[in-house]
Short mmCIF file of C-alpha atoms in Angstrom, two decimals:
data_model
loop_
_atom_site.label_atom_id
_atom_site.label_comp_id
_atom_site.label_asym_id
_atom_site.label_seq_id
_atom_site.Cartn_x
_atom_site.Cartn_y
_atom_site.Cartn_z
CA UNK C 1337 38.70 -45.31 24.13
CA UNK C 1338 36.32 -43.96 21.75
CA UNK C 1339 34.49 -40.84 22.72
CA UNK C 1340 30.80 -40.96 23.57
CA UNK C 1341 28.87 -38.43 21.59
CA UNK C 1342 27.22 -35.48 23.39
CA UNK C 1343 23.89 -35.64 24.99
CA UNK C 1344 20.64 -34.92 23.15
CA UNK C 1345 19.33 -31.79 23.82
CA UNK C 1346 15.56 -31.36 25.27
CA UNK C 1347 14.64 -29.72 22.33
CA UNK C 1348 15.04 -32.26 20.01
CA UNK C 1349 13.71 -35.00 22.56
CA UNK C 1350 10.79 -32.50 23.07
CA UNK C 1351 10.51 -32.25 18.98
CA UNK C 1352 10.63 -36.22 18.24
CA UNK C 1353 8.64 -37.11 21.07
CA UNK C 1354 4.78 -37.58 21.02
CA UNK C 1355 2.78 -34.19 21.74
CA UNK C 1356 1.34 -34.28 25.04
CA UNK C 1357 -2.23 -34.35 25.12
CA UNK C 1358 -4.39 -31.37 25.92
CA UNK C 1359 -5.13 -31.11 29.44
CA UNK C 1360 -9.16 -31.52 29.55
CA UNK C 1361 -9.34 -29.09 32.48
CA UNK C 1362 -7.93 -25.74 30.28
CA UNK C 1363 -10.23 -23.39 30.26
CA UNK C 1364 -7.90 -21.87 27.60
CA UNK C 1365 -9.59 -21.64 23.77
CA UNK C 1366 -7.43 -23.50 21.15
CA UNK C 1367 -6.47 -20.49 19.02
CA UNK C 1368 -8.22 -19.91 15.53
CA UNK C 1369 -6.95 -22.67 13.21
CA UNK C 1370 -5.38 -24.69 15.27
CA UNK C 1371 -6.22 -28.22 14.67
CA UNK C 1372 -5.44 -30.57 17.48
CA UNK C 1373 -3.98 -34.35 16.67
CA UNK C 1374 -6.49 -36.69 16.24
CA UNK C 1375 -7.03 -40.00 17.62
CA UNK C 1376 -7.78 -43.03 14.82
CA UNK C 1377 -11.60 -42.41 16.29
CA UNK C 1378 -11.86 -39.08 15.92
CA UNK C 1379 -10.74 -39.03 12.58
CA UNK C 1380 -12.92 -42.00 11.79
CA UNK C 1381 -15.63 -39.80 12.96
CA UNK C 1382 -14.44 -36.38 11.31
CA UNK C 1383 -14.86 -38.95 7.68
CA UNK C 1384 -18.04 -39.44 8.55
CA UNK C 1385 -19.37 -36.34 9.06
CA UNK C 1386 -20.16 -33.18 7.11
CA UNK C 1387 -17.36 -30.81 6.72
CA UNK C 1388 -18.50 -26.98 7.80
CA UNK C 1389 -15.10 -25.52 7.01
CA UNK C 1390 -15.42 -25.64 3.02
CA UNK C 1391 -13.94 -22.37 1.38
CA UNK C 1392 -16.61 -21.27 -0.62
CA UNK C 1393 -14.66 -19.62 -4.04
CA UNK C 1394 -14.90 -15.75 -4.24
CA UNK C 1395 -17.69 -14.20 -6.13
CA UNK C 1396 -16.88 -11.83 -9.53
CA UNK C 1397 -17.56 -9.32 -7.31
CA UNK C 1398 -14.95 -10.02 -4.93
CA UNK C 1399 -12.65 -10.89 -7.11
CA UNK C 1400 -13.06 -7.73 -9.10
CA UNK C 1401 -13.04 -5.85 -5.73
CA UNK C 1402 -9.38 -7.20 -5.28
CA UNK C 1403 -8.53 -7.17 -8.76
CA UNK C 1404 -9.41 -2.73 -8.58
CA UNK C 1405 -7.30 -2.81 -5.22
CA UNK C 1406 -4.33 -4.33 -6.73
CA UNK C 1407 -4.54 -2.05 -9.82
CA UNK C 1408 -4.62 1.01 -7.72
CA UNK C 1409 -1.44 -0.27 -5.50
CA UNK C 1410 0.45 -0.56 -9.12
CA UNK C 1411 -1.18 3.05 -10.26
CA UNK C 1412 0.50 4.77 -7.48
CA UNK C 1413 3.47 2.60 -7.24
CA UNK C 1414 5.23 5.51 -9.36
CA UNK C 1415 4.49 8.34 -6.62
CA UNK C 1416 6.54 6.02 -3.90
CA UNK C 1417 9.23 6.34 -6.01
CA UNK C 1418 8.93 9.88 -6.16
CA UNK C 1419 10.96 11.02 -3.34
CA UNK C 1420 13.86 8.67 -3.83
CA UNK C 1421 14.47 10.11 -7.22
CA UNK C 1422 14.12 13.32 -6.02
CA UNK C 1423 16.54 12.82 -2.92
CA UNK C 1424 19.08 11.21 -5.46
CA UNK C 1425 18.53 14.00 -7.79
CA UNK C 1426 19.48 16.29 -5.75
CA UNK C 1427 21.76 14.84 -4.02
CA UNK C 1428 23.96 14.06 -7.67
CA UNK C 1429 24.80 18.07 -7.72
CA UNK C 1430 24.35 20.18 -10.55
CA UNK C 1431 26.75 19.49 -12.86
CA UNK C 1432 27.71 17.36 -15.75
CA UNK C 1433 28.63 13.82 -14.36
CA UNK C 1434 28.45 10.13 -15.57
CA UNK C 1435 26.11 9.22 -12.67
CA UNK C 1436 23.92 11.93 -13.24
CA UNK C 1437 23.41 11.54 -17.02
CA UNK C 1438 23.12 8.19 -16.18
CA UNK C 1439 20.21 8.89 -13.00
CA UNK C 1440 18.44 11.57 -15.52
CA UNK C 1441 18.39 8.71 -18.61
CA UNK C 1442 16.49 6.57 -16.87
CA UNK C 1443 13.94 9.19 -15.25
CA UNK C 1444 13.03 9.58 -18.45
CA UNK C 1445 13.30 6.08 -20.16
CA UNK C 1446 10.95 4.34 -16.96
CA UNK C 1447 8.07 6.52 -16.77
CA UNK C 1448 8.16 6.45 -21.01
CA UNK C 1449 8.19 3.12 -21.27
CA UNK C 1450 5.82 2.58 -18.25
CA UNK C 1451 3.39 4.81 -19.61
CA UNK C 1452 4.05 2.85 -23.23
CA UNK C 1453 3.16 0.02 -21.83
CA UNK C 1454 0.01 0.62 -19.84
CA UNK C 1455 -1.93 -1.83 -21.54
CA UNK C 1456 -0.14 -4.75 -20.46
CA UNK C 1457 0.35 -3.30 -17.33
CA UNK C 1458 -3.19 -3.12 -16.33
CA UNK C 1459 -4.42 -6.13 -18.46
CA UNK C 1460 -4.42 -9.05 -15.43
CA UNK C 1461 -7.07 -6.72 -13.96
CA UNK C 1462 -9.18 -5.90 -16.85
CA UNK C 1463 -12.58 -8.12 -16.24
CA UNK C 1464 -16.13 -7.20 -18.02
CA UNK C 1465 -16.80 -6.18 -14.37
CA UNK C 1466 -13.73 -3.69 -14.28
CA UNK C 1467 -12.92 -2.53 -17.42
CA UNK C 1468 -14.83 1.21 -16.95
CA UNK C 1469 -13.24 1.21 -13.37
CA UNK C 1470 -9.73 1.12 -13.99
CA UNK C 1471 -9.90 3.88 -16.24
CA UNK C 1472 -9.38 6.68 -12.91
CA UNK C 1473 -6.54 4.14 -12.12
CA UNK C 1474 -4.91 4.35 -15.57
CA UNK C 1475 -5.17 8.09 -15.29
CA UNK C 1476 -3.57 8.35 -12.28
CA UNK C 1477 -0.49 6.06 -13.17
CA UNK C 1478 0.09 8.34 -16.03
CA UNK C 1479 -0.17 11.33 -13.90
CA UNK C 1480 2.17 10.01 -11.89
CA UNK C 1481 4.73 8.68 -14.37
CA UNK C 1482 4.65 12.54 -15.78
CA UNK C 1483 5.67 14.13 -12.49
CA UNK C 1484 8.63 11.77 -12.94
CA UNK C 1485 9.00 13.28 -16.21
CA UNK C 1486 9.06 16.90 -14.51
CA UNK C 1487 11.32 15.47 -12.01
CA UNK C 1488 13.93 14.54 -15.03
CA UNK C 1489 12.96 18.07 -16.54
CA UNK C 1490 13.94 20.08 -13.11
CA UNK C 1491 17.58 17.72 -13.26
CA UNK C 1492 18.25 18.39 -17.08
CA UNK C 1493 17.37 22.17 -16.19
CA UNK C 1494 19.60 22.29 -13.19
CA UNK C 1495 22.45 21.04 -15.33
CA UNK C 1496 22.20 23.54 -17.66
CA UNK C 1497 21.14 21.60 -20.85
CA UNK C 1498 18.00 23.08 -21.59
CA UNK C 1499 17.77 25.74 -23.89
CA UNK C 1500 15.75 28.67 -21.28
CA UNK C 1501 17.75 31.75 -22.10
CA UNK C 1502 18.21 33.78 -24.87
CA UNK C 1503 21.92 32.95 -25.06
CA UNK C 1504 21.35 29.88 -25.64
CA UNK C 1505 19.65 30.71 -29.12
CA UNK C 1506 22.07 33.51 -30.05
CA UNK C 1507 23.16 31.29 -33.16
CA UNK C 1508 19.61 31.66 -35.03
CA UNK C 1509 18.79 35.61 -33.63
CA UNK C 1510 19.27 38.20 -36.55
CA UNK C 1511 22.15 41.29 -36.12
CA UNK C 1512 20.48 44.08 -34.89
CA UNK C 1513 20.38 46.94 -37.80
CA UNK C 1514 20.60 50.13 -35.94
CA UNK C 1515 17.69 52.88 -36.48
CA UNK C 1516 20.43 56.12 -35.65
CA UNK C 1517 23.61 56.28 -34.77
CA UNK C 1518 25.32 58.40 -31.86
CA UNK C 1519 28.31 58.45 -33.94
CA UNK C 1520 28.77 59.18 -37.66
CA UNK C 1521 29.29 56.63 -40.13
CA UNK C 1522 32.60 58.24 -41.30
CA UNK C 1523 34.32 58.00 -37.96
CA UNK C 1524 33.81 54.00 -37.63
#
């Protein structure tokens, strides 16, 4: 006796089956976009006539208008990252550690090479219409790529690698000559 397969659930009945026609009684609006299924008539008569809903292309105005908005998201992209550096940063400890090294090599190869290549960065959005405009947007992606710079600088300074004290430079400072001595010459 061979088993019969399962039933079909309703969903897929529901799913192949026709869609039920639109009660003409709903007082309920079709929601915006929603286009119904058409009968053979009424799309013989939608052929016909005039189509309202053309998209009409964007002016240079609005598409510089987006162009400056999406230039602006990328020119503070660098401040978003800000806080996670700074979290991981911190979070690495102070001293002298493969993963740090590694965290404070790229804080300061990204925001170099981001800032080296702010040309080609910004160029999809450079227009006749934008050029002069994106220059507060280039400023401020630079700005921000530096504080990631100062970021790396507070890391490489809480390790202890940057030369800030004088013992650091004790190698190039000249021995002191003394003016007088306490204690004459002949005793030392």
């Amino acid at each position: 006796m061979a088993a019969q397969p399962p039933p079909t659930p309703k969903w897929v009945l529901d799913l192949n089956s026709a869609p039920s026609a639109k009660p003409k009684a709903s007082s309920i609006p079709d929601p915006p976009g929603f286009t119904a299924a058409l009968s053979a008539k009424q799309r013989s008569q939608s052929k016909n006539a005039p189509q309202a809903s053309v998209r009409k292309p964007p002016t240079t105005e609005e598409t510089d208008t987006l162009k400056l908005k999406k230039a602006w998201e990328i020119a503070i992209a660098p401040a978003k990252q800000l806080p996670m550096n700074a979290i991981g940063m911190y979070m690495t400890g102070s001293t002298l550690q493969i993963f740090s090294i590694f965290m404070v090599f790229t804080l300061f190869k990204t925001p170099l090479t981001a800032i080296a290549t702010l040309g080609r960065t910004f160029a999809p959005y450079t227009t006749p219409g934008t050029a002069t405009r994106l220059l507060p947007a280039k400023l401020v992606f630079v700005v921000m790529n530096l504080l990631m710079l100062g970021l790396g600088l507070w890391k490489v300074n809480q390790m202890g690698l940057l030369p800030t004290t004088r013992s650091d430079w004790l190698a190039w400072e000249a021995e002191r000559t003394w003016a007088e001595r306490g204690v004459p010459t002949e005793w030392l």
